[in-house]
Tab-separated table of C-alpha atoms in Angstrom:
chain	number	residue	atom	x	y	z
A	14	UNK	CA	-3.221	-71.683	15.885
A	15	UNK	CA	-0.712	-68.614	14.834
A	16	UNK	CA	1.377	-69.723	12.001
A	17	UNK	CA	2.831	-66.042	11.692
A	18	UNK	CA	6.285	-65.692	12.421
A	19	UNK	CA	7.208	-63.928	14.768
A	20	UNK	CA	4.283	-65.784	16.512
A	21	UNK	CA	1.506	-63.184	17.067
A	22	UNK	CA	0.285	-62.732	20.757
A	23	UNK	CA	-1.658	-65.354	22.498
A	24	UNK	CA	-5.283	-65.153	23.740
A	25	UNK	CA	-5.067	-64.795	27.432
A	26	UNK	CA	-2.086	-62.222	26.510
A	27	UNK	CA	-2.491	-57.747	27.359
A	28	UNK	CA	-1.759	-57.295	23.425
A	29	UNK	CA	-3.910	-60.284	21.778
A	30	UNK	CA	-5.729	-57.076	19.605
A	31	UNK	CA	-2.633	-57.176	17.609
A	32	UNK	CA	-2.308	-60.943	16.360
A	33	UNK	CA	-3.724	-61.337	13.064
A	34	UNK	CA	-7.360	-61.397	11.369
A	35	UNK	CA	-8.291	-64.728	9.590
A	36	UNK	CA	-11.746	-63.384	9.325
A	37	UNK	CA	-13.539	-60.193	8.581
A	38	UNK	CA	-16.854	-59.221	8.838
A	39	UNK	CA	-17.288	-55.608	8.718
A	40	UNK	CA	-20.779	-55.881	7.464
A	41	UNK	CA	-21.641	-57.889	10.838
A	42	UNK	CA	-19.306	-55.658	13.097
A	43	UNK	CA	-16.492	-58.902	13.979
A	44	UNK	CA	-13.153	-60.182	12.784
A	45	UNK	CA	-11.471	-62.851	13.927
A	46	UNK	CA	-8.040	-63.238	15.259
A	47	UNK	CA	-5.065	-66.238	14.232
A	48	UNK	CA	-4.938	-66.921	17.759
A	49	UNK	CA	-9.333	-67.419	18.338
A	50	UNK	CA	-10.315	-64.159	19.759
A	51	UNK	CA	-13.065	-63.023	18.639
A	52	UNK	CA	-12.348	-58.556	18.390
A	53	UNK	CA	-16.052	-56.713	17.441
A	54	UNK	CA	-16.280	-53.634	15.804
A	55	UNK	CA	-17.447	-51.692	19.885
A	56	UNK	CA	-14.149	-53.517	20.952
A	57	UNK	CA	-15.334	-56.314	23.304
A	58	UNK	CA	-14.096	-59.567	22.870
A	59	UNK	CA	-14.596	-63.564	22.824
A	60	UNK	CA	-11.618	-65.995	24.169
A	61	UNK	CA	-11.352	-69.043	22.622
A	62	UNK	CA	-12.482	-70.390	26.131
A	63	UNK	CA	-15.560	-68.316	25.900
A	64	UNK	CA	-14.407	-65.979	28.623
A	65	UNK	CA	-15.932	-61.908	27.586
A	66	UNK	CA	-13.806	-58.773	27.562
A	67	UNK	CA	-16.151	-55.907	28.268
A	68	UNK	CA	-16.007	-53.270	25.084
A	69	UNK	CA	-12.873	-51.034	26.165
A	70	UNK	CA	-13.430	-48.479	23.363
A	71	UNK	CA	-11.707	-44.666	25.039
A	72	UNK	CA	-14.238	-42.291	25.674
A	73	UNK	CA	-14.593	-38.787	23.787
A	74	UNK	CA	-12.684	-36.113	24.577
A	75	UNK	CA	-13.544	-33.782	27.562
A	76	UNK	CA	-13.222	-30.574	27.182
A	77	UNK	CA	-11.482	-28.988	30.145
A	78	UNK	CA	-11.719	-25.299	30.317
A	79	UNK	CA	-13.902	-23.015	28.654
A	80	UNK	CA	-13.411	-19.363	26.899
A	81	UNK	CA	-16.698	-18.287	27.898
């Protein structure tokens, strides 16, 4: 699928989100990457084989201790 040199990460590699976007629709909240991964703005993913990857957005920072 990917024509980039060097080739982008495949859909089954751990760094699949590093592939180049070929379609980007921020108004709908998704991008299609050149490896066939559908990447959603909440960081969820739909892989070409139909596998769903749950959103994995980092949680907010936790304050340790307080100046009370």
